[in-house]
Amino acid sequence: MDRRKFVHLGAVAGAMFVSGQPVAAETSAERKAVDVAGAGRRFVIAPFALEEATLADLQAGMAAGRMTARSITQQYLTRIAELDKKGPTLRHVLETNPEALAIADSLDRERKAGKVRGPLHGIPILLKDNIDTADRMTTTAGSWALAGSIPLQDASIAAKLRAAGAILLGKTNLSEWANFRSSHSSSGWSGRGGQAKNPYVLDRNPCGSSSGSGGAVSANLSALAIGTETDGSIVCPSSANGVVGIKPTLGLVSRAGIIPIAHNQDTAGPMARTVRDAAILLGVIAGVDPRDSATSASNGRGQADYTQFLDAGGLRGARIGVVRKHFGFNDAVDALMTSAIDVMKQQGAVIVDPVEIVTEGKFDDSEFDVLLYEFKADLNAYLAGLGPKAPVRTLQDIIAYNDAHKDQEMPFFGQDIMIKAQAKGPLTEKAYLDALANDQKLSREQGIDAAMEKNKLDALITPTGGPAWITDLITGDHFGGGYSTASAVAGYPHITVPAGFTHNLPVGISFFGRAYSEGALIKIAYAYEQATKHRRAPAFIPSLAAG
């Protein structure tokens, strides 16, 4: 479907910044505060000791005794308190884990005793607030309808992260119900969290629905985050917030314990500041899970360690196809893509230009129909699994809750998508089965597979999206262009990497391909990242209109 209809990208709520108030961060005599001014307002952000710290940096610091899991966790908690709730009020984190420091202490004791579980040992990570945690945090998809909901068990990926030694630092804001409530929504807005902001330019949108995960990693509120995607919800916020995002092949990562939209497209995936860190995180969360039958297809096709594909020379000899259909919506984006293609050529890639996915646009309507059917069925099943204490039990209950709490839940936009989903019948209906078959045939064998086979390609590329638009709570998102749908509908992997900036706003480039081609895509994306190194930390500019 047209991404404008599904991803609904754009808007802003709440106070923009604190006028004239200094924001303390990690104090040090050597550090100097950075003064960010604009639009007649100002706030002060002190430099952060862990800014742009990679997993390797943090592990080296702990191994050398310069850092501990507790000190790292405390610094991120302080950063969240200062930037997310004060200062630029980013609204990226809905709640932090009250047990985070105690967990960090336990992991420090393990390290002292000689036990290090792996590259995530002692590393804080944020989870999108549609990922279950059976602890003192809630899981609500950003909606007051699920306020206080504590699942009976961790999502499978949350359990994997705990076992790997990661510290579940908190839950991130998102486009409420993963942006499947209204056709006029503002990405990054939820009833619980208000409007998340783009950390580069605060009146711009962070995209969605994994808005808080992308923005938090970019703003250095955590080392890593997990997002989820049905169509664009990892890659778009990664692009708009200047980070790396990986949407895995459907079934590579378990969805058990994740509030759903649609089981034929939903997946969780890593969001990080570097390809290496994203690859490490993907290896931890990937794997077969008896709680999610879709993962059985990944047996023998996934990897426990995706860092084996990190090769700075990985572009040499790679055949890369340029999907021109998704160019032309923004001159500055086209210029960045031209530069990216030139870099790939210089690094030894063979560029095939143009390449056409001939079926694109032919499964837009059927995609949306499938999502409506599956949303009703899958969400009702999730709510039933919450047990007798679930605050709502069905999609119809949620619709009724929103109607009864319009001031909290629908101050800017409604719930027309939910109403359309509620009107759908069971998944045995012929209309659903025909739409699903159409989607999979046109996006897979006649779509991405056909384009890659015809041109003997290792990967396809296209702009992920344009620069972030000004948030608009009244009319909703203003998505200009970009790519996500064919990979989303096919259930195929898609990686976005920073490709540069226009007017201080980041733009990402997409690398995508066949099912279970994560290794090949990581190799190519890493080589491009190492040849360009476009990632830079945000400056929290209040507005480009400041002059």
Coordinates of C-alpha atoms in Angstrom, one line a residue:
M1 CA 0.0 0.0 0.0
D2 CA 1.0 3.6 -0.4
R3 CA 3.2 4.3 2.7
R4 CA 1.4 7.6 3.1
K5 CA -1.6 5.5 4.1
F6 CA 0.2 3.2 6.5
V7 CA 3.2 4.8 8.1
H8 CA 1.4 8.1 8.6
L9 CA 4.5 10.0 9.3
G10 CA 4.4 13.4 11.3
A11 CA 3.5 15.8 14.4
V12 CA 4.5 17.4 17.9
A13 CA 2.9 17.9 21.3
G14 CA 4.0 19.3 24.6
A15 CA 6.5 22.0 25.6
M16 CA 9.3 22.3 23.1
F17 CA 12.1 23.3 25.4
V18 CA 13.0 25.0 28.7
S19 CA 13.8 28.6 28.1
G20 CA 17.0 29.8 29.8
Q21 CA 17.3 26.8 32.1
P22 CA 20.7 24.9 32.2
V23 CA 20.5 21.2 32.0
A24 CA 23.1 19.4 34.1
A25 CA 24.6 16.2 32.6
E26 CA 27.7 14.2 33.6
T27 CA 29.7 16.7 35.5
S28 CA 33.5 17.1 34.8
A29 CA 35.9 20.0 35.1
E30 CA 37.2 19.2 31.7
R31 CA 33.8 19.5 29.9
K32 CA 32.1 22.6 28.6
A33 CA 28.4 23.1 28.2
V34 CA 27.0 23.5 24.7
D35 CA 24.6 26.3 24.2
V36 CA 21.8 25.6 21.7
A37 CA 19.8 28.6 20.7
G38 CA 17.1 29.4 18.2
A39 CA 13.6 30.9 17.7
G40 CA 14.2 33.3 20.6
R41 CA 14.6 30.4 23.1
R42 CA 17.6 28.7 24.5
F43 CA 18.7 25.8 26.7
V44 CA 22.1 24.5 27.7
I45 CA 23.1 20.8 27.3
A46 CA 26.3 19.7 28.9
P47 CA 28.5 17.2 27.0
F48 CA 27.8 13.5 27.8
A49 CA 30.7 11.2 28.8
L50 CA 29.1 8.3 26.9
E51 CA 28.2 10.2 23.7
E52 CA 28.5 8.0 20.6
A53 CA 29.9 5.1 22.8
T54 CA 29.8 1.8 21.0
L55 CA 29.5 -1.6 22.5
A56 CA 33.2 -2.1 22.1
D57 CA 33.9 1.1 23.9
L58 CA 31.6 0.2 26.8
Q59 CA 33.0 -3.4 27.1
A60 CA 36.5 -2.1 27.0
G61 CA 35.7 0.4 29.7
M62 CA 34.2 -2.3 31.9
A63 CA 37.0 -4.8 31.2
A64 CA 39.6 -2.2 32.2
G65 CA 37.8 -1.2 35.4
R66 CA 37.1 2.4 34.2
M67 CA 33.4 1.7 34.0
T68 CA 30.9 -0.6 35.6
A69 CA 27.5 -1.7 34.4
R70 CA 26.1 0.4 37.3
S71 CA 28.0 3.6 36.3
I72 CA 27.0 3.2 32.6
T73 CA 23.3 2.6 33.6
Q74 CA 23.3 5.5 35.9
Q75 CA 24.7 7.8 33.3
Y76 CA 22.1 6.8 30.8
L77 CA 19.3 7.2 33.4
T78 CA 20.6 10.7 34.2
R79 CA 20.8 11.5 30.5
I80 CA 17.1 10.4 30.0
A81 CA 16.0 12.5 33.0
E82 CA 17.8 15.6 31.6
L83 CA 17.0 15.4 27.9
D84 CA 13.8 13.4 27.7
K85 CA 11.9 15.0 30.5
K86 CA 13.7 18.4 30.8
G87 CA 15.9 20.3 28.4
P88 CA 14.6 19.6 24.9
T89 CA 11.9 17.3 26.3
L90 CA 12.4 14.7 23.6
R91 CA 9.6 12.4 24.9
H92 CA 11.4 9.3 23.7
V93 CA 11.2 7.2 26.9
L94 CA 7.8 6.4 28.5
E95 CA 9.3 4.8 31.7
T96 CA 12.6 3.5 33.0
N97 CA 13.1 0.3 34.8
P98 CA 13.1 0.7 38.6
E99 CA 15.2 -2.4 38.9
A100 CA 17.9 -1.3 36.3
L101 CA 20.6 -0.4 38.8
A102 CA 20.0 -3.6 40.9
I103 CA 20.3 -5.7 37.7
A104 CA 23.5 -3.7 36.8
D105 CA 25.0 -4.5 40.3
S106 CA 24.3 -8.2 39.8
L107 CA 26.0 -8.2 36.4
D108 CA 29.0 -6.3 37.9
R109 CA 29.3 -9.1 40.5
E110 CA 29.3 -11.7 37.8
R111 CA 32.0 -9.9 35.9
K112 CA 34.1 -9.6 39.0
A113 CA 33.7 -13.3 39.5
G114 CA 35.0 -13.9 36.0
K115 CA 31.7 -14.5 34.2
V116 CA 31.0 -12.4 31.1
R117 CA 28.0 -13.5 29.2
G118 CA 28.9 -11.9 25.9
P119 CA 29.0 -8.5 24.1
L120 CA 25.8 -7.3 25.8
H121 CA 26.9 -8.1 29.4
G122 CA 26.1 -4.9 31.4
I123 CA 24.8 -3.0 28.4
P124 CA 21.6 -0.9 28.9
I125 CA 19.0 -1.3 26.1
L126 CA 15.6 0.3 25.5
L127 CA 12.6 -1.6 24.3
K128 CA 9.7 -0.3 22.3
D129 CA 6.6 -0.2 24.5
N130 CA 4.9 -3.0 22.6
I131 CA 7.4 -5.6 23.8
D132 CA 6.3 -7.5 26.9
T133 CA 8.4 -7.5 30.1
A134 CA 7.2 -9.4 33.1
D135 CA 8.7 -7.0 35.6
R136 CA 7.8 -3.7 37.2
M137 CA 7.4 -2.0 33.9
T138 CA 4.2 -1.9 31.9
T139 CA 3.6 -2.8 28.2
T140 CA 0.9 -0.6 26.7
A141 CA 1.6 0.3 23.0
G142 CA 1.5 3.9 24.2
S143 CA -2.2 3.7 25.0
W144 CA -3.9 4.4 28.3
A145 CA -6.3 1.6 27.5
L146 CA -3.5 -0.8 28.6
A147 CA -2.2 1.3 31.5
G148 CA -0.9 -0.9 34.3
S149 CA -0.8 -4.0 32.1
I150 CA 2.0 -6.3 33.1
P151 CA 2.2 -9.5 31.0
L152 CA 2.5 -12.9 32.5
Q153 CA 5.9 -13.5 30.9
D154 CA 8.7 -11.7 29.0
A155 CA 8.5 -11.5 25.3
S156 CA 10.9 -14.1 23.9
I157 CA 13.4 -11.4 22.7
A158 CA 13.3 -9.7 26.1
A159 CA 14.1 -13.0 27.7
K160 CA 17.0 -13.5 25.3
L161 CA 18.3 -10.0 26.1
R162 CA 18.2 -10.7 29.8
A163 CA 20.0 -14.0 29.3
A164 CA 22.7 -12.3 27.3
G165 CA 23.4 -9.9 30.2
A166 CA 21.6 -6.8 28.8
I167 CA 20.0 -4.4 31.2
L168 CA 16.4 -3.6 30.1
L169 CA 16.6 0.1 30.8
G170 CA 13.1 1.2 29.9
K171 CA 10.3 1.4 27.4
T172 CA 10.3 3.8 24.5
N173 CA 7.5 6.0 23.2
L174 CA 5.9 5.0 19.8
S175 CA 3.2 5.9 17.4
E176 CA 0.3 4.6 19.5
W177 CA -0.7 1.0 18.6
A178 CA 2.3 1.0 16.2
N179 CA 0.5 3.6 14.0
F180 CA -2.4 1.4 13.3
R181 CA -5.2 3.6 14.7
S182 CA -5.8 6.5 12.5
S183 CA -5.2 7.5 8.8
H184 CA -4.5 11.0 10.0
S185 CA -2.1 10.3 12.8
S186 CA 1.1 12.0 13.8
S187 CA 4.1 9.6 14.0
G188 CA 5.6 9.5 17.4
W189 CA 2.5 10.5 19.3
S190 CA 0.9 8.3 21.9
G191 CA -1.6 9.0 24.6
R192 CA 0.8 8.0 27.3
G193 CA 3.9 9.8 26.0
G194 CA 2.7 12.7 24.0
Q195 CA 4.6 13.7 20.9
A196 CA 8.2 12.5 20.4
K197 CA 10.6 14.9 18.7
N198 CA 13.4 14.6 16.2
P199 CA 16.6 15.2 18.1
Y200 CA 18.3 17.0 15.2
V201 CA 15.6 19.7 14.8
L202 CA 13.0 19.6 17.5
D203 CA 10.0 20.8 15.6
R204 CA 10.5 18.0 13.1
N205 CA 9.1 14.5 13.2
P206 CA 11.0 11.4 14.3
C207 CA 9.0 9.1 12.0
G208 CA 7.4 6.0 13.3
S209 CA 6.2 3.8 14.7
S210 CA 9.5 3.0 16.5
S211 CA 9.9 6.8 17.1
G212 CA 11.2 6.7 20.6
S213 CA 13.6 3.8 19.9
G214 CA 15.2 5.6 16.9
G215 CA 15.3 9.0 18.6
A216 CA 16.7 7.6 21.9
V217 CA 19.6 5.8 20.3
S218 CA 20.4 8.9 18.2
A219 CA 20.3 11.2 21.3
N220 CA 22.5 8.8 23.2
L221 CA 19.8 7.9 25.8
S222 CA 20.9 4.3 25.5
A223 CA 23.5 2.2 23.7
L224 CA 20.9 0.2 21.8
A225 CA 17.2 -0.1 21.2
I226 CA 14.7 -2.6 19.8
G227 CA 12.1 -1.4 17.4
T228 CA 9.3 -3.3 15.5
E229 CA 8.1 -3.0 11.9
T230 CA 5.1 -3.9 10.0
D231 CA 5.8 -1.5 7.1
G232 CA 8.5 1.1 7.6
S233 CA 8.4 1.3 11.4
I234 CA 12.1 0.4 12.0
V235 CA 13.7 1.8 8.8
C236 CA 11.9 5.2 8.6
P237 CA 12.6 6.3 12.2
S238 CA 16.2 5.0 11.8
S239 CA 16.6 7.1 8.7
A240 CA 14.9 10.2 10.2
N241 CA 17.0 10.0 13.3
G242 CA 20.4 9.2 11.7
V243 CA 20.9 5.7 13.0
V244 CA 21.2 2.1 11.6
G245 CA 18.1 0.0 11.6
I246 CA 17.7 -3.7 10.6
K247 CA 14.3 -5.1 9.7
P248 CA 15.0 -8.9 9.6
T249 CA 13.4 -11.6 7.5
L250 CA 10.0 -12.5 8.9
G251 CA 10.6 -15.4 11.3
L252 CA 14.3 -14.7 12.0
V253 CA 13.3 -13.0 15.3
S254 CA 10.5 -14.2 17.5
R255 CA 7.4 -12.1 17.8
A256 CA 6.1 -13.9 20.9
G257 CA 5.1 -11.4 23.5
I258 CA 5.0 -8.4 21.1
I259 CA 1.7 -6.5 20.8
P260 CA 0.9 -7.2 17.1
I261 CA -0.5 -5.6 14.0
A262 CA -0.2 -8.5 11.5
H263 CA 1.6 -11.8 11.8
N264 CA 2.5 -11.9 8.1
Q265 CA 4.5 -8.7 8.3
D266 CA 5.4 -8.0 12.0
T267 CA 9.0 -8.3 13.1
A268 CA 11.3 -6.8 15.8
G269 CA 14.8 -5.6 14.9
P270 CA 17.9 -3.7 16.1
M271 CA 18.4 0.0 16.1
A272 CA 21.9 1.2 16.8
R273 CA 24.4 3.9 15.9
T274 CA 26.7 1.6 14.0
V275 CA 26.2 -1.4 11.7
R276 CA 28.5 -3.4 14.0
D277 CA 26.4 -2.8 17.1
A278 CA 23.2 -3.6 15.1
A279 CA 24.8 -6.8 13.9
I280 CA 25.7 -7.9 17.4
L281 CA 22.2 -7.2 18.6
L282 CA 20.6 -9.1 15.7
G283 CA 22.7 -12.2 16.6
V284 CA 21.5 -12.1 20.2
I285 CA 17.7 -11.8 19.4
A286 CA 17.6 -14.1 16.3
G287 CA 16.7 -17.8 16.6
V288 CA 14.0 -20.5 16.6
D289 CA 11.4 -20.1 19.3
P290 CA 8.6 -22.6 20.1
R291 CA 6.3 -19.7 21.0
D292 CA 6.4 -18.4 17.4
S293 CA 5.9 -21.0 14.7
A294 CA 7.1 -18.6 12.0
T295 CA 10.7 -18.9 13.4
S296 CA 10.9 -22.6 12.5
A297 CA 11.6 -21.6 8.9
S298 CA 14.8 -19.8 10.1
N299 CA 16.3 -23.1 11.4
G300 CA 19.7 -23.4 9.8
R301 CA 19.3 -20.1 8.0
G302 CA 19.9 -17.6 10.8
Q303 CA 23.2 -16.8 12.6
A304 CA 24.2 -16.5 16.2
D305 CA 26.9 -14.0 15.2
Y306 CA 26.4 -11.6 12.4
T307 CA 29.7 -9.8 13.0
Q308 CA 31.3 -12.5 10.8
F309 CA 29.9 -10.5 7.8
L310 CA 31.5 -7.2 8.8
D311 CA 34.0 -6.6 6.0
A312 CA 35.2 -3.1 5.1
G313 CA 36.0 -4.4 1.6
G314 CA 32.5 -5.9 1.3
L315 CA 31.5 -3.7 -1.7
R316 CA 34.2 -5.0 -3.9
G317 CA 32.6 -7.1 -6.7
A318 CA 29.1 -6.7 -5.2
R319 CA 26.3 -6.3 -7.8
I320 CA 23.9 -3.6 -6.5
G321 CA 20.7 -2.6 -8.3
V322 CA 19.3 0.9 -8.1
V323 CA 15.5 1.1 -7.8
R324 CA 14.9 4.5 -9.4
K325 CA 11.1 4.4 -8.7
H326 CA 11.8 5.7 -5.2
F327 CA 14.0 8.6 -6.3
G328 CA 12.8 12.0 -7.6
F329 CA 10.8 13.2 -4.6
N330 CA 13.5 15.5 -3.2
D331 CA 16.5 17.0 -5.1
A332 CA 18.7 17.0 -2.0
V333 CA 18.0 13.3 -1.4
D334 CA 18.7 12.5 -5.0
A335 CA 22.1 14.3 -4.6
L336 CA 22.9 12.3 -1.5
M337 CA 22.0 9.0 -3.3
T338 CA 24.2 10.0 -6.3
S339 CA 27.1 10.5 -3.9
A340 CA 26.4 7.2 -2.3
I341 CA 26.4 5.4 -5.6
D342 CA 29.7 7.1 -6.5
V343 CA 31.2 5.8 -3.3
M344 CA 30.1 2.3 -4.0
K345 CA 31.6 2.4 -7.4
Q346 CA 34.9 3.7 -6.0
Q347 CA 34.8 0.8 -3.5
G348 CA 34.5 -1.7 -6.4
A349 CA 30.8 -2.4 -6.5
V350 CA 29.1 -3.1 -9.8
I351 CA 26.1 -0.8 -10.1
V352 CA 23.1 -1.9 -12.2
D353 CA 21.0 1.2 -12.8
P354 CA 18.1 1.3 -13.1
V355 CA 16.4 -1.8 -11.8
E356 CA 12.6 -2.2 -11.6
I357 CA 10.5 -4.2 -9.3
V358 CA 7.7 -4.5 -11.8
T359 CA 5.0 -5.4 -9.4
E360 CA 5.4 -2.4 -7.0
G361 CA 2.1 -0.6 -6.5
K362 CA 0.1 -3.6 -7.5
F363 CA -0.4 -4.9 -3.9
D364 CA -1.0 -1.7 -2.0
D365 CA -4.7 -2.2 -1.4
S366 CA -4.4 -5.9 -0.7
E367 CA -1.7 -5.2 1.9
F368 CA -3.9 -2.9 3.8
D369 CA -6.8 -5.4 3.7
V370 CA -4.5 -8.2 5.1
L371 CA -3.4 -5.9 7.9
L372 CA -6.9 -5.0 8.8
Y373 CA -7.9 -8.7 9.1
E374 CA -4.8 -9.8 10.9
F375 CA -4.9 -6.8 13.3
K376 CA -8.3 -7.8 14.7
A377 CA -7.4 -11.5 15.0
D378 CA -3.9 -11.0 16.3
L379 CA -4.6 -8.2 18.8
N380 CA -7.6 -10.1 20.2
A381 CA -5.3 -13.2 20.7
Y382 CA -2.6 -11.1 22.4
L383 CA -5.2 -9.5 24.8
A384 CA -6.6 -12.9 25.7
G385 CA -3.1 -14.0 26.6
L386 CA -2.7 -11.3 29.2
G387 CA -4.9 -13.2 31.6
P388 CA -7.8 -12.2 33.8
K389 CA -6.3 -8.9 34.9
A390 CA -6.1 -7.5 31.4
P391 CA -7.6 -4.0 31.4
V392 CA -9.1 -4.5 28.0
R393 CA -9.9 -7.9 26.3
T394 CA -10.7 -7.2 22.7
L395 CA -10.2 -4.6 19.9
Q396 CA -13.8 -3.6 20.5
D397 CA -13.0 -2.8 24.1
I398 CA -10.1 -0.6 23.0
I399 CA -12.4 1.3 20.5
A400 CA -14.9 1.8 23.3
Y401 CA -12.2 2.9 25.7
N402 CA -10.9 5.5 23.2
D403 CA -14.5 6.8 22.7
A404 CA -14.9 7.1 26.5
H405 CA -11.6 8.9 27.0
K406 CA -11.4 11.2 24.0
D407 CA -9.6 14.0 25.8
Q408 CA -6.7 11.6 26.6
E409 CA -6.7 9.3 23.6
M410 CA -8.2 11.3 20.7
P411 CA -7.4 15.0 21.1
F412 CA -5.9 15.3 17.6
F413 CA -7.0 12.3 15.5
G414 CA -9.4 9.4 15.7
Q415 CA -9.5 5.6 15.2
D416 CA -10.9 5.0 11.7
I417 CA -8.3 2.2 11.1
M418 CA -9.4 0.3 14.2
I419 CA -13.0 0.7 13.3
K420 CA -12.3 -0.7 9.8
A421 CA -10.4 -3.7 11.4
Q422 CA -13.2 -4.4 13.8
A423 CA -15.6 -4.8 10.9
K424 CA -13.5 -7.6 9.3
G425 CA -14.5 -11.2 9.6
P426 CA -12.3 -14.2 10.5
L427 CA -9.1 -15.3 8.8
T428 CA -10.9 -18.0 7.0
E429 CA -12.7 -15.6 4.7
K430 CA -11.9 -15.8 1.0
A431 CA -11.3 -12.1 0.7
Y432 CA -8.5 -12.3 3.3
L433 CA -6.9 -15.5 1.8
D434 CA -7.0 -14.1 -1.7
A435 CA -5.4 -10.8 -0.6
L436 CA -2.6 -12.6 1.3
A437 CA -1.8 -14.8 -1.7
N438 CA -1.7 -11.8 -3.9
D439 CA 0.6 -10.0 -1.6
Q440 CA 3.1 -12.8 -1.2
K441 CA 3.2 -13.7 -4.9
L442 CA 3.6 -10.1 -6.2
S443 CA 6.1 -9.0 -3.5
R444 CA 8.2 -12.2 -3.5
E445 CA 8.7 -14.3 -6.6
Q446 CA 7.3 -11.8 -9.0
G447 CA 8.7 -8.8 -7.1
I448 CA 12.0 -8.7 -5.3
D449 CA 13.1 -12.2 -6.2
A450 CA 12.5 -11.6 -9.9
A451 CA 14.3 -8.3 -10.0
M452 CA 17.3 -9.7 -8.3
E453 CA 17.5 -12.9 -10.4
K454 CA 17.1 -11.0 -13.7
N455 CA 20.0 -8.7 -12.8
K456 CA 22.1 -11.2 -10.8
L457 CA 22.1 -8.9 -7.8
D458 CA 23.5 -9.1 -4.3
A459 CA 21.4 -6.2 -3.0
L460 CA 19.0 -3.5 -4.1
I461 CA 19.3 0.2 -3.0
T462 CA 17.0 3.2 -2.7
P463 CA 16.5 6.2 -0.4
T464 CA 14.9 5.1 2.8
G465 CA 13.1 8.4 3.1
G466 CA 13.4 12.2 3.0
P467 CA 14.4 14.7 5.6
A468 CA 12.0 14.9 8.5
W469 CA 9.0 17.1 8.0
I470 CA 7.6 19.6 10.5
T471 CA 5.3 17.8 13.0
D472 CA 1.7 18.6 12.4
L473 CA -0.8 17.5 15.0
I474 CA -3.8 19.0 13.1
T475 CA -3.5 17.3 9.7
G476 CA -1.1 14.5 10.5
D477 CA 2.1 13.3 8.7
H478 CA 3.6 14.8 5.6
F479 CA 5.5 11.9 4.2
G480 CA 7.4 12.9 1.0
G481 CA 8.8 9.7 -0.3
G482 CA 11.0 6.7 0.3
Y483 CA 10.9 2.9 0.5
S484 CA 9.7 0.1 2.8
T485 CA 6.6 -1.6 1.4
A486 CA 7.9 -4.4 -1.0
S487 CA 10.3 -5.7 1.7
A488 CA 7.7 -5.4 4.4
V489 CA 5.0 -7.3 2.4
A490 CA 7.5 -9.9 1.3
G491 CA 8.8 -10.4 4.8
Y492 CA 12.3 -9.8 3.5
P493 CA 15.3 -8.1 5.2
H494 CA 15.9 -4.4 4.9
I495 CA 18.8 -2.3 6.4
T496 CA 19.1 1.4 6.5
V497 CA 22.3 3.3 7.1
P498 CA 23.0 7.1 7.4
A499 CA 23.7 8.6 3.9
G500 CA 24.3 12.2 4.8
F501 CA 22.4 15.4 5.7
T502 CA 20.4 18.1 4.2
H503 CA 19.7 21.2 6.3
N504 CA 21.0 19.4 9.4
L505 CA 18.5 16.6 8.9
P506 CA 19.7 13.0 8.3
V507 CA 18.8 10.9 5.4
G508 CA 19.2 7.1 5.2
I509 CA 20.0 4.7 2.3
S510 CA 18.2 1.4 2.1
F511 CA 19.9 -2.0 1.3
F512 CA 17.4 -4.8 0.8
G513 CA 17.2 -8.2 -0.8
R514 CA 16.0 -11.8 -0.6
A515 CA 14.8 -13.8 2.4
Y516 CA 17.5 -14.5 4.9
S517 CA 20.1 -12.4 3.1
E518 CA 20.9 -10.5 6.3
G519 CA 24.6 -11.5 6.1
A520 CA 25.1 -10.2 2.6
L521 CA 23.2 -7.0 3.4
I522 CA 25.2 -6.4 6.5
K523 CA 28.5 -6.9 4.6
I524 CA 27.5 -4.3 2.0
A525 CA 26.0 -1.9 4.5
Y526 CA 29.0 -2.1 6.7
A527 CA 31.4 -1.4 3.9
Y528 CA 29.4 1.6 2.8
E529 CA 29.3 2.9 6.4
Q530 CA 33.0 2.5 6.8
A531 CA 33.7 4.3 3.5
T532 CA 31.5 7.3 4.4
K533 CA 30.9 7.5 8.2
H534 CA 28.0 9.9 7.9
R535 CA 26.7 9.4 11.4
R536 CA 26.9 12.4 13.7
A537 CA 25.3 13.2 17.0
P538 CA 22.2 15.5 17.0
A539 CA 22.5 19.1 18.0
F540 CA 18.9 19.6 19.3
I541 CA 18.3 22.6 17.1
P542 CA 14.9 24.1 18.1
S543 CA 13.8 24.9 14.6
L544 CA 15.3 25.5 11.1
A545 CA 13.0 28.6 11.0
A546 CA 15.2 30.2 13.7
G547 CA 17.4 31.7 11.0

